Amino acid sequence: MARQASRLLRSLSSQFSHRKSPLSPLHSRSFSAAPAPQPAVFVDKNTRVICQGITGKNGTFHTEQAIEYGTKMVGGVTPKKGGTEHLGLPVFNSVAEAKSETKANASVIYVPPPFAAAAIMEAMEAELDLVVCITEGIPQHDMVRVKAALNQQSKTRLIGPNCPGIIKPGECKIGIMPGYIHKPGRIGIVSRSGTLTYEAVFQTTAVGLGQSTCVGIGGDPFNGTNFVDCVTKFLADPQTEGIVLIGEIGGTAEEDAAALIKESGTEKPIVAFIAGLTAPPGRRMGHAGAIVSGGKGTAQDKIKTLREAGVTVVESPAKIGVAMHDVFKQRGLLN
Amino acid sequence: MRGLMNKLVSRSLSVAGKWQQQQLRRLNIHEYQGADLMNKYGINVPKGVAVSSIDEVKEAVKSAFPNENELVVKSQILAGGRGLGTFQNGFRGGVHIVKADQVKDIAGKMLGQILVTKQTGPQGKVVSKVYLCEKLSLVNEMYFAITLDRKTAGPLIIACSKGGTSIEDLAEKYPDMIIKVPVDVFKGITDEDAARVVDGLAPKVADRNDSIEQVKKLYKLFCERDCTLLEINPLAETSSNQLVAADAKLNFDDNAAFRQKEIFALRDPSQEDPREVAAAKADLNYIGLDGEIGCMVNGAGLAMATMDIIKLHGGTPANFLDVGGNASEGQVVEAFKILTSDDKVKAILVNIFGGIMKCDVIASGIVNAAKQVALKVPVVVRLEGTNVDQGKRILKESGMTLITAEDLDDAAEKAVKAASK
């Protein structure tokens, strides 16, 4: 009860501090200015990011890369190293501390599997807007609890785990994707795979279309964000003029996306590639390879369902960019 | 049994998630190991003894089953379809109900032999142990399973009052007989949950309270041991009014290996493809296939896409191999060794798009591998991503004869061409 009350007080007080000052803009202090608008697809140039696990090997490398890219990295969290500095950023013992001191609203997690679920929970409890968990190998029983907790609140969005992250080219890179292949542009990309996403990025850059936002939702069964969540955002985002969807055999996430697309009646070109068309049935291919069993979750099923929803499905992963370019051309969207 | 679970699981699992239960990395253990584990949790299982030799058979029959007239003799392999399988020595059937004095003879025909079933593939699997079980007179056969459900974000118990081999038909005809009880992952299983499961099972003679306790124990095992699947078919009633797990299938989450050392020590490498065993030792994600183009890729999605594009260009992939994001140079060397040891491989395609994986690490690995292993087949390398320039430079300066490719199409085309020479 007390917790709810204090949360209510906090949200009320933050509303107060965001109210526009009666003074003219020249005299109003910055904290009483209207808050920046919500990003169209989870992140943008205003996103302030802390790194959980910043002092570790991966945390260090990718924070360096993020800073180089221009992401607003504002701090890091490594328990017991609070008060120190790393890569020119302040390190804190907890997410709550880091958030309070740096006004961060997002976190990226490079914490090893035994501790990653707890790291996600900590970020959720601190009520960050966005948590991106890169870690692969979190036990499913741990993630089930995280997912259950996520479902009970609406403040924090989780992307991942076991994902490459999210990037808004030119504005914000949260994750392990190589920044240089991206170009600010017109195509929203959502994918379960990491490296296969980079192929799609590479190709859409090569054909001159560029990317609006790219979201890697990751390879785990219990994850924070799925195709439907991203497609919903893309459909509403004016910068996203075309959508690339990269799926894989197994499960029904692509079918759900197809249903959403069909219902939306959107005219935005959508291109999809489903990996694993040639994977032999009954074998599991890594995290991403679902066993195609009992006829469910086959690539053929997904391709068919997506095509019925008006999606252009390519059979070759080398043709994603070219296909999008063709559809743009057909619809008179080029130049 | 497997088919039914897939159907039930696929119906019950959330559509909002990605992977179906069986499609994830999980450990399989032998029937006797599963029975032993369940027994530790106080779950009723048929009395059984696993034996690896004829002497052990004699000893087991004498000491564990002195009063039995009949026993069930079960080959222990990590594949289904044992009952209808055939041994390479001609003996038919991997599961037999025999008179006590025939046990030695029958077990002798199984031990150390290769059993081929519908699920083993033509090469079959070796039977290192045989499980001798009491023959139970079963009153009733039910179905029970626990899995992790995406929709309810928690464990889901599935129960059906009719189990056994006809349950697949039942699931089609009478889906309402399948009872699903989601368990709140924070609260754990309540008495009400367990009671609902028992009502769904509708045992005829077993004591209701005892049955409720058995369900709770099964749930405890499922959670404490990081199971991804616990399937009991049949969950039966004995003539002595007890619930018994007559046959069970347990899968464990590979991601939990770090905290389930006891369970993962049960892994039986004799049941796995030796290439896959070697790969697992090096912490590589490898699956052996039948084709001619060995693949080394980072990322499972890209690896599958690489297989797809090889096929599109008329070639055949020899394997799936995901070196992952954090692969060290040593692992790359190991990967190369595994690929080159495959006689069917006529060309190797390395397709790396580095994100967390660095191109210079891959390149150094390839160069070092080439020093340690005689490269008899052409190698096509396509590098892109993090540290790509360093990677390309390392390959160039190595003086190795490599075929470089620019993009996916180019890489697949060159690999197929190289393999066909």
PDB file of N, CA, C and O in Angstrom, chain B residues 268-291:
ATOM      1  N   ASP B 268      24.424 -38.098 -21.917  1.00  0.00           N
ATOM      2  CA  ASP B 268      25.038 -39.306 -22.474  1.00  0.00           C
ATOM      3  C   ASP B 268      25.560 -39.024 -23.881  1.00  0.00           C
ATOM      4  O   ASP B 268      24.792 -39.052 -24.850  1.00  0.00           O
ATOM      5  N   PRO B 269      26.843 -38.749 -24.006  1.00  0.00           N
ATOM      6  CA  PRO B 269      27.370 -38.390 -25.327  1.00  0.00           C
ATOM      7  C   PRO B 269      27.308 -39.540 -26.334  1.00  0.00           C
ATOM      8  O   PRO B 269      27.345 -39.307 -27.536  1.00  0.00           O
ATOM      9  N   SER B 270      27.154 -40.781 -25.846  1.00  0.00           N
ATOM     10  CA  SER B 270      27.105 -41.913 -26.793  1.00  0.00           C
ATOM     11  C   SER B 270      25.838 -41.864 -27.635  1.00  0.00           C
ATOM     12  O   SER B 270      25.721 -42.541 -28.653  1.00  0.00           O
ATOM     13  N   GLN B 271      24.882 -41.027 -27.203  1.00  0.00           N
ATOM     14  CA  GLN B 271      23.625 -40.939 -27.925  1.00  0.00           C
ATOM     15  C   GLN B 271      23.635 -39.807 -28.937  1.00  0.00           C
ATOM     16  O   GLN B 271      22.639 -39.556 -29.607  1.00  0.00           O
ATOM     17  N   GLU B 272      24.729 -39.090 -28.981  1.00  0.00           N
ATOM     18  CA  GLU B 272      24.766 -37.924 -29.862  1.00  0.00           C
ATOM     19  C   GLU B 272      25.750 -38.118 -31.005  1.00  0.00           C
ATOM     20  O   GLU B 272      26.688 -38.901 -30.908  1.00  0.00           O
ATOM     21  N   ASP B 273      25.537 -37.394 -32.055  1.00  0.00           N
ATOM     22  CA  ASP B 273      26.447 -37.373 -33.203  1.00  0.00           C
ATOM     23  C   ASP B 273      27.828 -36.948 -32.689  1.00  0.00           C
ATOM     24  O   ASP B 273      27.951 -35.913 -32.048  1.00  0.00           O
ATOM     25  N   PRO B 274      28.870 -37.741 -32.948  1.00  0.00           N
ATOM     26  CA  PRO B 274      30.199 -37.396 -32.400  1.00  0.00           C
ATOM     27  C   PRO B 274      30.686 -36.018 -32.807  1.00  0.00           C
ATOM     28  O   PRO B 274      31.387 -35.353 -32.045  1.00  0.00           O
ATOM     29  N   ARG B 275      30.285 -35.559 -34.007  1.00  0.00           N
ATOM     30  CA  ARG B 275      30.667 -34.199 -34.407  1.00  0.00           C
ATOM     31  C   ARG B 275      30.000 -33.205 -33.478  1.00  0.00           C
ATOM     32  O   ARG B 275      30.585 -32.183 -33.094  1.00  0.00           O
ATOM     33  N   GLU B 276      28.756 -33.502 -33.125  1.00  0.00           N
ATOM     34  CA  GLU B 276      28.024 -32.585 -32.257  1.00  0.00           C
ATOM     35  C   GLU B 276      28.578 -32.620 -30.841  1.00  0.00           C
ATOM     36  O   GLU B 276      28.574 -31.602 -30.143  1.00  0.00           O
ATOM     37  N   VAL B 277      29.054 -33.779 -30.425  1.00  0.00           N
ATOM     38  CA  VAL B 277      29.664 -33.880 -29.093  1.00  0.00           C
ATOM     39  C   VAL B 277      30.933 -33.033 -29.043  1.00  0.00           C
ATOM     40  O   VAL B 277      31.157 -32.280 -28.101  1.00  0.00           O
ATOM     41  N   ALA B 278      31.749 -33.149 -30.106  1.00  0.00           N
ATOM     42  CA  ALA B 278      32.990 -32.360 -30.162  1.00  0.00           C
ATOM     43  C   ALA B 278      32.661 -30.874 -30.158  1.00  0.00           C
ATOM     44  O   ALA B 278      33.321 -30.073 -29.493  1.00  0.00           O
ATOM     45  N   ALA B 279      31.635 -30.515 -30.891  1.00  0.00           N
ATOM     46  CA  ALA B 279      31.240 -29.111 -30.973  1.00  0.00           C
ATOM     47  C   ALA B 279      30.755 -28.604 -29.615  1.00  0.00           C
ATOM     48  O   ALA B 279      31.107 -27.508 -29.190  1.00  0.00           O
ATOM     49  N   ALA B 280      29.964 -29.423 -28.942  1.00  0.00           N
ATOM     50  CA  ALA B 280      29.439 -29.025 -27.636  1.00  0.00           C
ATOM     51  C   ALA B 280      30.583 -28.805 -26.648  1.00  0.00           C
ATOM     52  O   ALA B 280      30.550 -27.881 -25.844  1.00  0.00           O
ATOM     53  N   LYS B 281      31.617 -29.632 -26.761  1.00  0.00           N
ATOM     54  CA  LYS B 281      32.786 -29.486 -25.874  1.00  0.00           C
ATOM     55  C   LYS B 281      33.426 -28.128 -26.065  1.00  0.00           C
ATOM     56  O   LYS B 281      33.937 -27.521 -25.133  1.00  0.00           O
ATOM     57  N   ALA B 282      33.446 -27.672 -27.321  1.00  0.00           N
ATOM     58  CA  ALA B 282      34.045 -26.373 -27.615  1.00  0.00           C
ATOM     59  C   ALA B 282      33.012 -25.265 -27.495  1.00  0.00           C
ATOM     60  O   ALA B 282      33.266 -24.129 -27.895  1.00  0.00           O
ATOM     61  N   ASP B 283      31.843 -25.609 -26.992  1.00  0.00           N
ATOM     62  CA  ASP B 283      30.779 -24.622 -26.802  1.00  0.00           C
ATOM     63  C   ASP B 283      30.324 -24.003 -28.115  1.00  0.00           C
ATOM     64  O   ASP B 283      30.067 -22.800 -28.203  1.00  0.00           O
ATOM     65  N   LEU B 284      30.264 -24.867 -29.138  1.00  0.00           N
ATOM     66  CA  LEU B 284      29.801 -24.412 -30.437  1.00  0.00           C
ATOM     67  C   LEU B 284      28.437 -25.017 -30.704  1.00  0.00           C
ATOM     68  O   LEU B 284      28.159 -26.141 -30.325  1.00  0.00           O
ATOM     69  N   ASN B 285      27.615 -24.274 -31.424  1.00  0.00           N
ATOM     70  CA  ASN B 285      26.279 -24.736 -31.743  1.00  0.00           C
ATOM     71  C   ASN B 285      26.324 -25.382 -33.126  1.00  0.00           C
ATOM     72  O   ASN B 285      26.329 -24.689 -34.131  1.00  0.00           O
ATOM     73  N   TYR B 286      26.349 -26.698 -33.161  1.00  0.00           N
ATOM     74  CA  TYR B 286      26.594 -27.404 -34.425  1.00  0.00           C
ATOM     75  C   TYR B 286      25.568 -28.510 -34.632  1.00  0.00           C
ATOM     76  O   TYR B 286      25.236 -29.238 -33.690  1.00  0.00           O
ATOM     77  N   ILE B 287      25.071 -28.620 -35.845  1.00  0.00           N
ATOM     78  CA  ILE B 287      24.204 -29.749 -36.186  1.00  0.00           C
ATOM     79  C   ILE B 287      24.690 -30.329 -37.501  1.00  0.00           C
ATOM     80  O   ILE B 287      24.793 -29.607 -38.501  1.00  0.00           O
ATOM     81  N   GLY B 288      24.978 -31.611 -37.498  1.00  0.00           N
ATOM     82  CA  GLY B 288      25.481 -32.266 -38.704  1.00  0.00           C
ATOM     83  C   GLY B 288      24.359 -32.574 -39.672  1.00  0.00           C
ATOM     84  O   GLY B 288      23.306 -33.052 -39.266  1.00  0.00           O
ATOM     85  N   LEU B 289      24.586 -32.250 -40.930  1.00  0.00           N
ATOM     86  CA  LEU B 289      23.615 -32.608 -41.974  1.00  0.00           C
ATOM     87  C   LEU B 289      24.331 -33.462 -43.009  1.00  0.00           C
ATOM     88  O   LEU B 289      25.393 -33.993 -42.733  1.00  0.00           O
ATOM     89  N   ASP B 290      23.760 -33.535 -44.205  1.00  0.00           N
ATOM     90  CA  ASP B 290      24.300 -34.500 -45.170  1.00  0.00           C
ATOM     91  C   ASP B 290      25.026 -33.937 -46.363  1.00  0.00           C
ATOM     92  O   ASP B 290      25.480 -34.671 -47.215  1.00  0.00           O
ATOM     93  N   GLY B 291      25.095 -32.632 -46.470  1.00  0.00           N
ATOM     94  CA  GLY B 291      25.521 -32.037 -47.740  1.00  0.00           C
ATOM     95  C   GLY B 291      27.021 -31.861 -47.881  1.00  0.00           C
ATOM     96  O   GLY B 291      27.826 -32.445 -47.153  1.00  0.00           O
TER      97      GLY B 291
END
